[in-house]
CSV table of N, CA and C in Angstrom, one decimal:
chain,number,residue,atom,x,y,z
A,21,UNK,N,11.3,-30.9,-12.7
A,21,UNK,CA,12.5,-30.0,-12.7
A,21,UNK,C,11.9,-28.6,-12.9
A,22,UNK,N,12.6,-27.7,-12.1
A,22,UNK,CA,12.3,-26.3,-12.2
A,22,UNK,C,12.4,-25.7,-13.6
A,23,UNK,N,11.4,-25.0,-14.0
A,23,UNK,CA,11.3,-24.4,-15.3
A,23,UNK,C,12.5,-23.6,-15.7
A,24,UNK,N,13.1,-22.9,-14.7
A,24,UNK,CA,14.3,-22.1,-15.0
A,24,UNK,C,15.5,-22.9,-15.3
A,25,UNK,N,15.5,-24.1,-14.6
A,25,UNK,CA,16.6,-25.1,-14.9
A,25,UNK,C,16.5,-25.6,-16.3
A,26,UNK,N,15.3,-25.9,-16.7
A,26,UNK,CA,15.0,-26.4,-18.0
A,26,UNK,C,15.4,-25.4,-19.0
A,27,UNK,N,15.0,-24.1,-18.8
A,27,UNK,CA,15.3,-23.0,-19.7
A,27,UNK,C,16.9,-22.8,-19.8
A,28,UNK,N,17.6,-22.9,-18.6
A,28,UNK,CA,19.0,-22.8,-18.6
A,28,UNK,C,19.7,-23.8,-19.5
A,29,UNK,N,19.2,-25.0,-19.5
A,29,UNK,CA,19.7,-26.1,-20.3
A,29,UNK,C,19.5,-25.8,-21.8
A,30,UNK,N,18.3,-25.3,-22.1
A,30,UNK,CA,17.9,-25.0,-23.5
A,30,UNK,C,18.8,-23.8,-24.0
A,31,UNK,N,19.0,-22.8,-23.2
A,31,UNK,CA,19.8,-21.7,-23.6
A,31,UNK,C,21.2,-22.1,-23.7
A,32,UNK,N,21.7,-23.0,-22.8
A,32,UNK,CA,23.1,-23.5,-23.0
A,32,UNK,C,23.3,-24.2,-24.4
A,33,UNK,N,22.3,-25.0,-24.7
A,33,UNK,CA,22.3,-25.7,-26.0
A,33,UNK,C,22.4,-24.7,-27.2
A,34,UNK,N,21.5,-23.6,-27.1
A,34,UNK,CA,21.4,-22.6,-28.1
A,34,UNK,C,22.8,-21.9,-28.2
A,35,UNK,N,23.4,-21.6,-27.1
A,35,UNK,CA,24.7,-20.9,-27.1
A,35,UNK,C,25.7,-21.8,-27.8
A,36,UNK,N,25.7,-23.0,-27.5
A,36,UNK,CA,26.6,-24.0,-28.2
A,36,UNK,C,26.5,-24.0,-29.7
A,37,UNK,N,25.2,-24.1,-30.1
A,37,UNK,CA,24.8,-24.1,-31.5
A,37,UNK,C,25.3,-22.8,-32.2
A,38,UNK,N,25.1,-21.6,-31.5
A,38,UNK,CA,25.5,-20.4,-32.1
A,38,UNK,C,27.0,-20.2,-32.2
A,39,UNK,N,27.7,-20.7,-31.2
A,39,UNK,CA,29.2,-20.7,-31.3
A,39,UNK,C,29.7,-21.5,-32.4
A,40,UNK,N,29.1,-22.7,-32.6
A,40,UNK,CA,29.4,-23.5,-33.8
A,40,UNK,C,29.2,-22.8,-35.1
A,41,UNK,N,28.0,-22.1,-35.2
A,41,UNK,CA,27.6,-21.3,-36.4
A,41,UNK,C,28.6,-20.2,-36.6
A,42,UNK,N,29.1,-19.5,-35.6
A,42,UNK,CA,30.1,-18.5,-35.7
A,42,UNK,C,31.4,-19.0,-36.2
A,43,UNK,N,31.8,-20.2,-35.6
A,43,UNK,CA,33.1,-20.7,-36.1
A,43,UNK,C,33.0,-21.1,-37.6
A,44,UNK,N,31.9,-21.8,-38.0
A,44,UNK,CA,31.8,-22.2,-39.4
A,44,UNK,C,31.7,-21.0,-40.3
A,45,UNK,N,30.9,-20.0,-39.8
A,45,UNK,CA,30.7,-18.8,-40.6
A,45,UNK,C,32.0,-18.0,-40.8
A,46,UNK,N,32.9,-18.0,-39.8
A,46,UNK,CA,34.2,-17.4,-39.8
A,46,UNK,C,35.1,-18.1,-40.8
A,47,UNK,N,35.1,-19.5,-40.7
A,47,UNK,CA,35.9,-20.3,-41.6
A,47,UNK,C,35.6,-20.2,-43.0
A,48,UNK,N,34.3,-20.0,-43.4
A,48,UNK,CA,33.9,-19.9,-44.8
A,48,UNK,C,33.7,-18.5,-45.2
A,49,UNK,N,34.1,-17.6,-44.3
A,49,UNK,CA,34.1,-16.1,-44.6
A,49,UNK,C,32.7,-15.6,-45.0
A,50,UNK,N,31.7,-15.9,-44.1
A,50,UNK,CA,30.4,-15.3,-44.3
A,50,UNK,C,30.4,-13.8,-44.0
A,51,UNK,N,29.4,-13.2,-44.3
A,51,UNK,CA,29.2,-11.7,-44.1
A,51,UNK,C,29.5,-11.4,-42.6
A,52,UNK,N,30.3,-10.4,-42.4
A,52,UNK,CA,30.8,-10.1,-41.0
A,52,UNK,C,29.6,-9.6,-40.1
A,53,UNK,N,28.6,-9.0,-40.7
A,53,UNK,CA,27.4,-8.5,-40.0
A,53,UNK,C,26.7,-9.7,-39.5
A,54,UNK,N,26.5,-10.8,-40.3
A,54,UNK,CA,25.9,-12.0,-39.9
A,54,UNK,C,26.6,-12.6,-38.7
A,55,UNK,N,27.9,-12.7,-38.8
A,55,UNK,CA,28.7,-13.3,-37.7
A,55,UNK,C,28.5,-12.4,-36.4
A,56,UNK,N,28.6,-11.1,-36.6
A,56,UNK,CA,28.5,-10.2,-35.5
A,56,UNK,C,27.1,-10.3,-34.8
A,57,UNK,N,26.1,-10.5,-35.6
A,57,UNK,CA,24.7,-10.8,-35.0
A,57,UNK,C,24.6,-12.0,-34.2
A,58,UNK,N,25.3,-13.1,-34.7
A,58,UNK,CA,25.3,-14.3,-33.9
A,58,UNK,C,26.1,-14.2,-32.6
A,59,UNK,N,27.2,-13.4,-32.7
A,59,UNK,CA,28.0,-13.2,-31.5
A,59,UNK,C,27.2,-12.3,-30.5
A,60,UNK,N,26.5,-11.3,-31.0
A,60,UNK,CA,25.6,-10.5,-30.1
A,60,UNK,C,24.6,-11.4,-29.4
A,61,UNK,N,24.0,-12.3,-30.2
A,61,UNK,CA,22.9,-13.2,-29.6
A,61,UNK,C,23.5,-14.1,-28.5
A,62,UNK,N,24.7,-14.5,-28.7
A,62,UNK,CA,25.4,-15.3,-27.7
A,62,UNK,C,25.5,-14.4,-26.4
A,63,UNK,N,26.0,-13.2,-26.6
A,63,UNK,CA,26.1,-12.3,-25.4
A,63,UNK,C,24.8,-12.1,-24.7
A,64,UNK,N,23.7,-11.9,-25.5
A,64,UNK,CA,22.3,-11.7,-24.9
A,64,UNK,C,22.0,-12.9,-24.1
A,65,UNK,N,22.2,-14.1,-24.7
A,65,UNK,CA,21.8,-15.3,-24.0
A,65,UNK,C,22.6,-15.5,-22.7
A,66,UNK,N,23.9,-15.2,-22.8
A,66,UNK,CA,24.8,-15.3,-21.6
A,66,UNK,C,24.3,-14.3,-20.5
A,67,UNK,N,23.8,-13.2,-20.9
A,67,UNK,CA,23.3,-12.2,-19.9
A,67,UNK,C,22.0,-12.8,-19.3
A,68,UNK,N,21.2,-13.5,-20.0
A,68,UNK,CA,20.0,-14.1,-19.5
A,68,UNK,C,20.4,-15.2,-18.5
A,69,UNK,N,21.4,-16.0,-18.8
A,69,UNK,CA,21.9,-17.0,-17.8
A,69,UNK,C,22.4,-16.3,-16.5
A,70,UNK,N,23.1,-15.2,-16.7
A,70,UNK,CA,23.5,-14.5,-15.5
A,70,UNK,C,22.4,-13.9,-14.6
A,71,UNK,N,21.2,-13.7,-15.3
A,71,UNK,CA,20.0,-13.3,-14.5
A,71,UNK,C,19.4,-14.5,-13.8
A,72,UNK,N,19.4,-15.7,-14.5
A,72,UNK,CA,18.7,-16.8,-13.9
A,72,UNK,C,19.5,-17.4,-12.7
A,73,UNK,N,20.8,-17.4,-12.8
A,73,UNK,CA,21.6,-18.1,-11.7
A,73,UNK,C,21.4,-17.5,-10.3
A,74,UNK,N,21.4,-16.2,-10.1
A,74,UNK,CA,21.2,-15.7,-8.7
A,74,UNK,C,19.8,-16.1,-8.2
A,75,UNK,N,18.8,-16.1,-9.2
A,75,UNK,CA,17.5,-16.4,-8.7
A,75,UNK,C,17.4,-17.8,-8.2
A,76,UNK,N,18.1,-18.7,-8.9
A,76,UNK,CA,18.1,-20.2,-8.6
A,76,UNK,C,19.0,-20.4,-7.4
A,77,UNK,N,20.1,-19.6,-7.2
A,77,UNK,CA,21.0,-19.9,-6.2
A,77,UNK,C,20.7,-19.3,-4.8
A,78,UNK,N,19.7,-18.3,-4.8
A,78,UNK,CA,19.3,-17.6,-3.6
A,78,UNK,C,19.0,-18.6,-2.5
A,79,UNK,N,19.4,-18.3,-1.3
A,79,UNK,CA,19.0,-19.1,-0.2
A,79,UNK,C,17.5,-19.0,0.1
A,80,UNK,N,16.8,-20.1,-0.2
A,80,UNK,CA,15.3,-20.1,0.0
A,80,UNK,C,14.9,-20.7,1.3
A,81,UNK,N,15.8,-20.9,2.2
A,81,UNK,CA,15.4,-21.5,3.5
A,81,UNK,C,14.4,-20.7,4.2
A,82,UNK,N,14.5,-19.4,4.1
A,82,UNK,CA,13.5,-18.5,4.8
A,82,UNK,C,12.1,-18.7,4.3
A,83,UNK,N,12.0,-18.9,2.9
A,83,UNK,CA,10.7,-19.1,2.4
A,83,UNK,C,10.1,-20.4,2.8
A,84,UNK,N,10.9,-21.5,2.9
A,84,UNK,CA,10.5,-22.8,3.4
A,84,UNK,C,10.0,-22.7,4.8
A,85,UNK,N,10.7,-21.9,5.6
A,85,UNK,CA,10.3,-21.7,7.0
A,85,UNK,C,8.9,-21.0,7.1
A,86,UNK,N,8.6,-20.2,6.1
A,86,UNK,CA,7.4,-19.5,6.1
A,86,UNK,C,6.2,-20.3,5.6
A,87,UNK,N,6.6,-21.5,5.1
A,87,UNK,CA,5.5,-22.4,4.7
A,87,UNK,C,5.2,-22.3,3.2
A,88,UNK,N,6.1,-21.7,2.4
A,88,UNK,CA,5.9,-21.6,1.0
A,88,UNK,C,6.3,-22.9,0.4
A,89,UNK,N,5.4,-23.5,-0.4
A,89,UNK,CA,5.7,-24.8,-1.0
A,89,UNK,C,6.7,-24.6,-2.1
A,90,UNK,N,7.3,-25.7,-2.5
A,90,UNK,CA,8.3,-25.7,-3.5
A,90,UNK,C,7.8,-25.2,-4.9
A,91,UNK,N,6.6,-25.7,-5.2
A,91,UNK,CA,5.9,-25.3,-6.5
A,91,UNK,C,5.7,-23.7,-6.5
A,92,UNK,N,5.2,-23.2,-5.4
A,92,UNK,CA,4.9,-21.8,-5.3
A,92,UNK,C,6.2,-21.0,-5.4
A,93,UNK,N,7.2,-21.5,-4.7
A,93,UNK,CA,8.6,-20.9,-4.8
A,93,UNK,C,9.1,-20.8,-6.2
A,94,UNK,N,8.9,-21.9,-6.9
A,94,UNK,CA,9.3,-22.0,-8.3
A,94,UNK,C,8.5,-20.9,-9.1
A,95,UNK,N,7.2,-20.8,-8.9
A,95,UNK,CA,6.4,-19.8,-9.5
A,95,UNK,C,6.9,-18.4,-9.3
A,96,UNK,N,7.2,-18.1,-8.0
A,96,UNK,CA,7.8,-16.8,-7.6
A,96,UNK,C,9.0,-16.5,-8.3
A,97,UNK,N,9.9,-17.5,-8.4
A,97,UNK,CA,11.2,-17.3,-9.1
A,97,UNK,C,11.0,-17.1,-10.6
A,98,UNK,N,10.1,-17.8,-11.1
A,98,UNK,CA,9.9,-17.7,-12.6
A,98,UNK,C,9.3,-16.4,-12.9
A,99,UNK,N,8.3,-15.9,-12.1
A,99,UNK,CA,7.7,-14.6,-12.4
A,99,UNK,C,8.8,-13.5,-12.2
A,100,UNK,N,9.6,-13.6,-11.2
A,100,UNK,CA,10.7,-12.6,-11.0
A,100,UNK,C,11.6,-12.6,-12.2
A,101,UNK,N,11.9,-13.7,-12.8
A,101,UNK,CA,12.7,-13.8,-14.0
A,101,UNK,C,12.0,-13.1,-15.2
A,102,UNK,N,10.7,-13.5,-15.3
A,102,UNK,CA,9.9,-12.9,-16.4
A,102,UNK,C,9.8,-11.4,-16.3
A,103,UNK,N,9.6,-10.9,-15.1
A,103,UNK,CA,9.5,-9.4,-14.9
A,103,UNK,C,10.8,-8.8,-15.2
A,104,UNK,N,12.0,-9.4,-14.9
A,104,UNK,CA,13.3,-8.8,-15.2
A,104,UNK,C,13.4,-8.7,-16.7
A,105,UNK,N,13.1,-9.7,-17.5
A,105,UNK,CA,13.2,-9.7,-18.9
A,105,UNK,C,12.2,-8.7,-19.5
A,106,UNK,N,11.0,-8.6,-19.0
A,106,UNK,CA,10.0,-7.6,-19.5
A,106,UNK,C,10.6,-6.2,-19.3
A,107,UNK,N,11.1,-5.9,-18.1
A,107,UNK,CA,11.7,-4.6,-17.8
A,107,UNK,C,12.8,-4.3,-18.8
A,108,UNK,N,13.7,-5.3,-19.1
A,108,UNK,CA,14.8,-5.1,-20.0
A,108,UNK,C,14.2,-4.8,-21.4
A,109,UNK,N,13.2,-5.5,-21.8
A,109,UNK,CA,12.6,-5.2,-23.1
A,109,UNK,C,12.0,-3.8,-23.2
A,110,UNK,N,11.4,-3.3,-22.1
A,110,UNK,CA,10.9,-1.9,-22.1
A,110,UNK,C,12.1,-0.9,-22.2
A,111,UNK,N,13.2,-1.2,-21.5
A,111,UNK,CA,14.4,-0.3,-21.6
A,111,UNK,C,14.9,-0.3,-23.0
A,112,UNK,N,15.0,-1.4,-23.6
A,112,UNK,CA,15.5,-1.5,-25.0
A,112,UNK,C,14.6,-0.9,-26.0
A,113,UNK,N,13.3,-1.0,-25.8
A,113,UNK,CA,12.4,-0.3,-26.7
A,113,UNK,C,12.5,1.2,-26.6
A,114,UNK,N,12.7,1.8,-25.4
A,114,UNK,CA,13.0,3.2,-25.3
A,114,UNK,C,14.3,3.6,-26.0
A,115,UNK,N,15.3,2.8,-25.8
A,115,UNK,CA,16.6,3.1,-26.4
A,115,UNK,C,16.4,3.1,-28.0
A,116,UNK,N,15.6,2.1,-28.5
A,116,UNK,CA,15.4,2.0,-29.9
A,116,UNK,C,14.7,3.2,-30.4
A,117,UNK,N,13.7,3.7,-29.7
A,117,UNK,CA,13.0,4.9,-30.2
A,117,UNK,C,14.0,6.1,-30.3
A,118,UNK,N,15.0,6.2,-29.4
A,118,UNK,CA,15.9,7.3,-29.4
A,118,UNK,C,17.1,7.1,-30.3
A,119,UNK,N,17.3,5.9,-30.8
A,119,UNK,CA,18.4,5.6,-31.6
A,119,UNK,C,18.4,6.2,-33.0
A,120,UNK,N,19.5,6.8,-33.4
A,120,UNK,CA,19.7,7.3,-34.8
A,120,UNK,C,20.7,6.5,-35.6
A,121,UNK,N,21.2,5.5,-35.0
A,121,UNK,CA,22.3,4.7,-35.6
A,121,UNK,C,21.7,3.4,-36.0
A,122,UNK,N,21.9,3.1,-37.3
A,122,UNK,CA,21.3,1.9,-37.9
A,122,UNK,C,21.9,0.6,-37.3
A,123,UNK,N,23.2,0.5,-37.1
A,123,UNK,CA,23.8,-0.7,-36.5
A,123,UNK,C,23.3,-0.9,-35.0
A,124,UNK,N,23.2,0.3,-34.3
A,124,UNK,CA,22.8,0.2,-32.9
A,124,UNK,C,21.3,-0.3,-32.9
A,125,UNK,N,20.5,0.2,-33.8
A,125,UNK,CA,19.1,-0.2,-33.9
A,125,UNK,C,18.9,-1.7,-34.2
A,126,UNK,N,19.8,-2.2,-35.1
A,126,UNK,CA,19.8,-3.6,-35.4
A,126,UNK,C,20.1,-4.4,-34.2
A,127,UNK,N,21.1,-4.0,-33.4
A,127,UNK,CA,21.5,-4.7,-32.2
A,127,UNK,C,20.4,-4.7,-31.2
A,128,UNK,N,19.8,-3.6,-31.0
A,128,UNK,CA,18.6,-3.4,-30.0
A,128,UNK,C,17.5,-4.4,-30.5
A,129,UNK,N,17.2,-4.4,-31.7
A,129,UNK,CA,16.1,-5.2,-32.2
A,129,UNK,C,16.4,-6.7,-32.0
A,130,UNK,N,17.7,-7.0,-32.3
A,130,UNK,CA,18.1,-8.4,-32.1
A,130,UNK,C,18.0,-8.8,-30.7
A,131,UNK,N,18.4,-7.9,-29.7
A,131,UNK,CA,18.3,-8.3,-28.3
A,131,UNK,C,16.8,-8.4,-27.9
A,132,UNK,N,16.0,-7.5,-28.3
A,132,UNK,CA,14.6,-7.6,-28.0
A,132,UNK,C,14.0,-8.9,-28.5
A,133,UNK,N,14.3,-9.3,-29.8
A,133,UNK,CA,13.9,-10.5,-30.4
A,133,UNK,C,14.3,-11.7,-29.6
A,134,UNK,N,15.6,-11.7,-29.1
A,134,UNK,CA,16.1,-12.8,-28.3
A,134,UNK,C,15.4,-12.9,-27.0
A,135,UNK,N,15.2,-11.8,-26.3
A,135,UNK,CA,14.5,-11.8,-25.0
A,135,UNK,C,13.1,-12.3,-25.2
A,136,UNK,N,12.4,-11.8,-26.3
A,136,UNK,CA,11.0,-12.3,-26.6
A,136,UNK,C,11.0,-13.8,-26.8
A,137,UNK,N,12.0,-14.3,-27.5
A,137,UNK,CA,12.1,-15.7,-27.9
A,137,UNK,C,12.2,-16.5,-26.6
A,138,UNK,N,13.1,-16.1,-25.7
A,138,UNK,CA,13.3,-16.7,-24.4
A,138,UNK,C,12.0,-16.7,-23.6
A,139,UNK,N,11.3,-15.6,-23.6
A,139,UNK,CA,10.0,-15.6,-22.8
A,139,UNK,C,9.0,-16.5,-23.5
A,140,UNK,N,9.0,-16.6,-24.8
A,140,UNK,CA,8.1,-17.6,-25.5
A,140,UNK,C,8.4,-19.0,-25.1
A,141,UNK,N,9.7,-19.3,-25.1
A,141,UNK,CA,10.2,-20.6,-24.8
A,141,UNK,C,9.8,-21.0,-23.3
A,142,UNK,N,9.9,-20.0,-22.4
A,142,UNK,CA,9.5,-20.3,-21.0
A,142,UNK,C,8.0,-20.5,-20.9
A,143,UNK,N,7.3,-19.8,-21.7
A,143,UNK,CA,5.8,-20.0,-21.7
A,143,UNK,C,5.5,-21.4,-22.2
A,144,UNK,N,6.2,-21.8,-23.2
A,144,UNK,CA,6.0,-23.2,-23.7
A,144,UNK,C,6.3,-24.2,-22.6
A,145,UNK,N,7.4,-24.0,-21.9
A,145,UNK,CA,7.7,-24.9,-20.8
A,145,UNK,C,6.6,-24.9,-19.7
A,146,UNK,N,6.1,-23.7,-19.4
A,146,UNK,CA,5.1,-23.6,-18.3
A,146,UNK,C,3.7,-24.2,-18.8
A,147,UNK,N,3.3,-23.9,-20.0
A,147,UNK,CA,1.9,-24.2,-20.4
A,147,UNK,C,1.8,-25.2,-21.5
A,148,UNK,N,2.9,-25.5,-22.2
A,148,UNK,CA,2.9,-26.4,-23.3
A,148,UNK,C,2.3,-27.7,-23.2
A,149,UNK,N,2.7,-28.5,-22.1
A,149,UNK,CA,2.1,-29.8,-21.9
A,149,UNK,C,0.6,-29.7,-21.5
A,150,UNK,N,0.2,-28.7,-20.8
A,150,UNK,CA,-1.2,-28.5,-20.5
A,150,UNK,C,-2.0,-28.2,-21.7
A,151,UNK,N,-1.5,-27.3,-22.6
A,151,UNK,CA,-2.2,-27.0,-23.8
A,151,UNK,C,-2.3,-28.2,-24.7
A,152,UNK,N,-1.2,-28.9,-24.8
A,152,UNK,CA,-1.2,-30.1,-25.7
A,152,UNK,C,-2.2,-31.2,-25.1
A,153,UNK,N,-2.3,-31.3,-23.8
A,153,UNK,CA,-3.2,-32.3,-23.2
A,153,UNK,C,-4.6,-31.9,-23.6
A,154,UNK,N,-4.9,-30.6,-23.5
A,154,UNK,CA,-6.3,-30.1,-23.9
A,154,UNK,C,-6.6,-30.4,-25.4
A,155,UNK,N,-5.6,-30.1,-26.3
A,155,UNK,CA,-5.8,-30.4,-27.7
A,155,UNK,C,-6.0,-31.9,-28.0
A,156,UNK,N,-5.3,-32.8,-27.3
A,156,UNK,CA,-5.4,-34.2,-27.4
A,156,UNK,C,-6.8,-34.6,-27.0
A,157,UNK,N,-7.2,-34.1,-25.8
A,157,UNK,CA,-8.5,-34.5,-25.3
A,157,UNK,C,-9.6,-34.1,-26.3
A,158,UNK,N,-9.5,-32.9,-26.9
A,158,UNK,CA,-10.5,-32.4,-27.8
A,158,UNK,C,-10.5,-33.2,-29.1
A,159,UNK,N,-9.3,-33.6,-29.5
A,159,UNK,CA,-9.1,-34.5,-30.7
A,159,UNK,C,-9.8,-35.8,-30.5
A,160,UNK,N,-9.7,-36.3,-29.3
A,160,UNK,CA,-10.3,-37.6,-29.0
A,160,UNK,C,-11.8,-37.4,-28.6
A,161,UNK,N,-12.4,-36.2,-28.8
A,161,UNK,CA,-13.8,-35.9,-28.5
A,161,UNK,C,-14.1,-36.1,-27.0
A,162,UNK,N,-13.1,-36.0,-26.1
A,162,UNK,CA,-13.2,-36.1,-24.7
A,162,UNK,C,-13.3,-34.6,-24.1
A,163,UNK,N,-14.5,-34.0,-24.4
A,163,UNK,CA,-14.7,-32.6,-24.0
A,163,UNK,C,-14.7,-32.4,-22.5
A,164,UNK,N,-15.2,-33.4,-21.8
A,164,UNK,CA,-15.2,-33.3,-20.3
A,164,UNK,C,-13.8,-33.2,-19.8
A,165,UNK,N,-12.9,-34.0,-20.3
A,165,UNK,CA,-11.5,-34.0,-19.8
A,165,UNK,C,-10.9,-32.6,-20.3
A,166,UNK,N,-11.2,-32.2,-21.5
A,166,UNK,CA,-10.6,-31.0,-22.0
A,166,UNK,C,-11.1,-29.8,-21.2
A,167,UNK,N,-12.3,-29.8,-20.8
A,167,UNK,CA,-12.8,-28.7,-19.9
A,167,UNK,C,-12.1,-28.7,-18.5
A,168,UNK,N,-12.0,-29.9,-18.0
A,168,UNK,CA,-11.3,-30.1,-16.7
A,168,UNK,C,-9.8,-29.6,-16.8
A,169,UNK,N,-9.1,-29.9,-17.9
A,169,UNK,CA,-7.8,-29.4,-18.1
A,169,UNK,C,-7.7,-27.9,-18.2
A,170,UNK,N,-8.7,-27.4,-19.0
A,170,UNK,CA,-8.8,-25.9,-19.2
A,170,UNK,C,-9.0,-25.2,-17.8
A,171,UNK,N,-9.8,-25.8,-17.0
A,171,UNK,CA,-10.1,-25.2,-15.6
A,171,UNK,C,-8.8,-25.3,-14.8
A,172,UNK,N,-8.1,-26.4,-14.9
A,172,UNK,CA,-6.8,-26.4,-14.1
A,172,UNK,C,-5.8,-25.4,-14.6
A,173,UNK,N,-5.7,-25.2,-16.0
A,173,UNK,CA,-4.8,-24.2,-16.5
A,173,UNK,C,-5.2,-22.8,-16.1
A,174,UNK,N,-6.5,-22.5,-16.1
A,174,UNK,CA,-7.0,-21.2,-15.6
A,174,UNK,C,-6.6,-21.0,-14.1
A,175,UNK,N,-6.8,-22.0,-13.3
A,175,UNK,CA,-6.5,-22.0,-11.9
A,175,UNK,C,-5.0,-21.7,-11.7
A,176,UNK,N,-4.2,-22.4,-12.5
A,176,UNK,CA,-2.7,-22.1,-12.4
A,176,UNK,C,-2.4,-20.7,-12.8
A,177,UNK,N,-3.0,-20.2,-13.8
A,177,UNK,CA,-2.7,-18.8,-14.2
A,177,UNK,C,-3.3,-17.8,-13.2
A,178,UNK,N,-4.4,-18.1,-12.5
A,178,UNK,CA,-4.9,-17.2,-11.5
A,178,UNK,C,-3.9,-17.2,-10.3
A,179,UNK,N,-3.3,-18.3,-9.9
A,179,UNK,CA,-2.4,-18.4,-8.8
A,179,UNK,C,-1.1,-17.6,-9.2
A,180,UNK,N,-0.7,-17.7,-10.5
A,180,UNK,CA,0.4,-17.0,-11.0
A,180,UNK,C,0.2,-15.5,-11.0
A,181,UNK,N,-1.0,-15.0,-11.3
A,181,UNK,CA,-1.4,-13.6,-11.3
A,181,UNK,C,-1.4,-13.1,-9.9
A,182,UNK,N,-1.9,-13.9,-8.9
A,182,UNK,CA,-1.9,-13.5,-7.5
A,182,UNK,C,-0.4,-13.3,-7.0
A,183,UNK,N,0.4,-14.3,-7.4
A,183,UNK,CA,1.8,-14.2,-7.0
A,183,UNK,C,2.5,-13.0,-7.6
A,184,UNK,N,2.2,-12.8,-8.9
A,184,UNK,CA,2.8,-11.6,-9.5
A,184,UNK,C,2.4,-10.3,-8.9
A,185,UNK,N,1.1,-10.2,-8.5
A,185,UNK,CA,0.6,-9.0,-7.8
A,185,UNK,C,1.3,-8.8,-6.4
A,186,UNK,N,1.5,-9.9,-5.7
A,186,UNK,CA,2.2,-9.9,-4.4
A,186,UNK,C,3.7,-9.5,-4.6
A,187,UNK,N,4.3,-9.9,-5.6
A,187,UNK,CA,5.7,-9.5,-5.9
A,187,UNK,C,5.8,-8.0,-6.1
A,188,UNK,N,4.9,-7.5,-6.9
A,188,UNK,CA,4.9,-6.1,-7.3
A,188,UNK,C,4.5,-5.1,-6.1
A,189,UNK,N,3.9,-5.7,-5.1
A,189,UNK,CA,3.5,-4.8,-3.9
A,189,UNK,C,4.6,-4.8,-2.9
């Protein structure tokens, strides 16, 4: 399954959980700032979903005609998404430096944290099973397998870096 599809599912579950939290918090009359922070997080996550959907829905027939494999196309799309979030984080950090308003600063920090969290989750989806396989091999004293897995991971990251460089040019 495409990593961005997996991430979309995870974000959808998180949004559902946050909506539930807001509803409960409202019913028991929790601090309004706490509730506002959860509502802001829902908005940030919904924005992320709006970024993912066009990337996944784009007509990729042209790339297939050019001989780009499905796996490479997934990597291109994932890198494009990561770059979009990184750019947004940079914009928010600039706004944060210029902000003189405490509430606005809190909102910016929360959005940056949400975006960082999503990037971390995507990294887990991309590398988590490979990293776990290396740890298991090392635990079982199978260093030959661990080294082989490490080389595969490095090769994967090299291809990813190559694609990222091509996208930026």
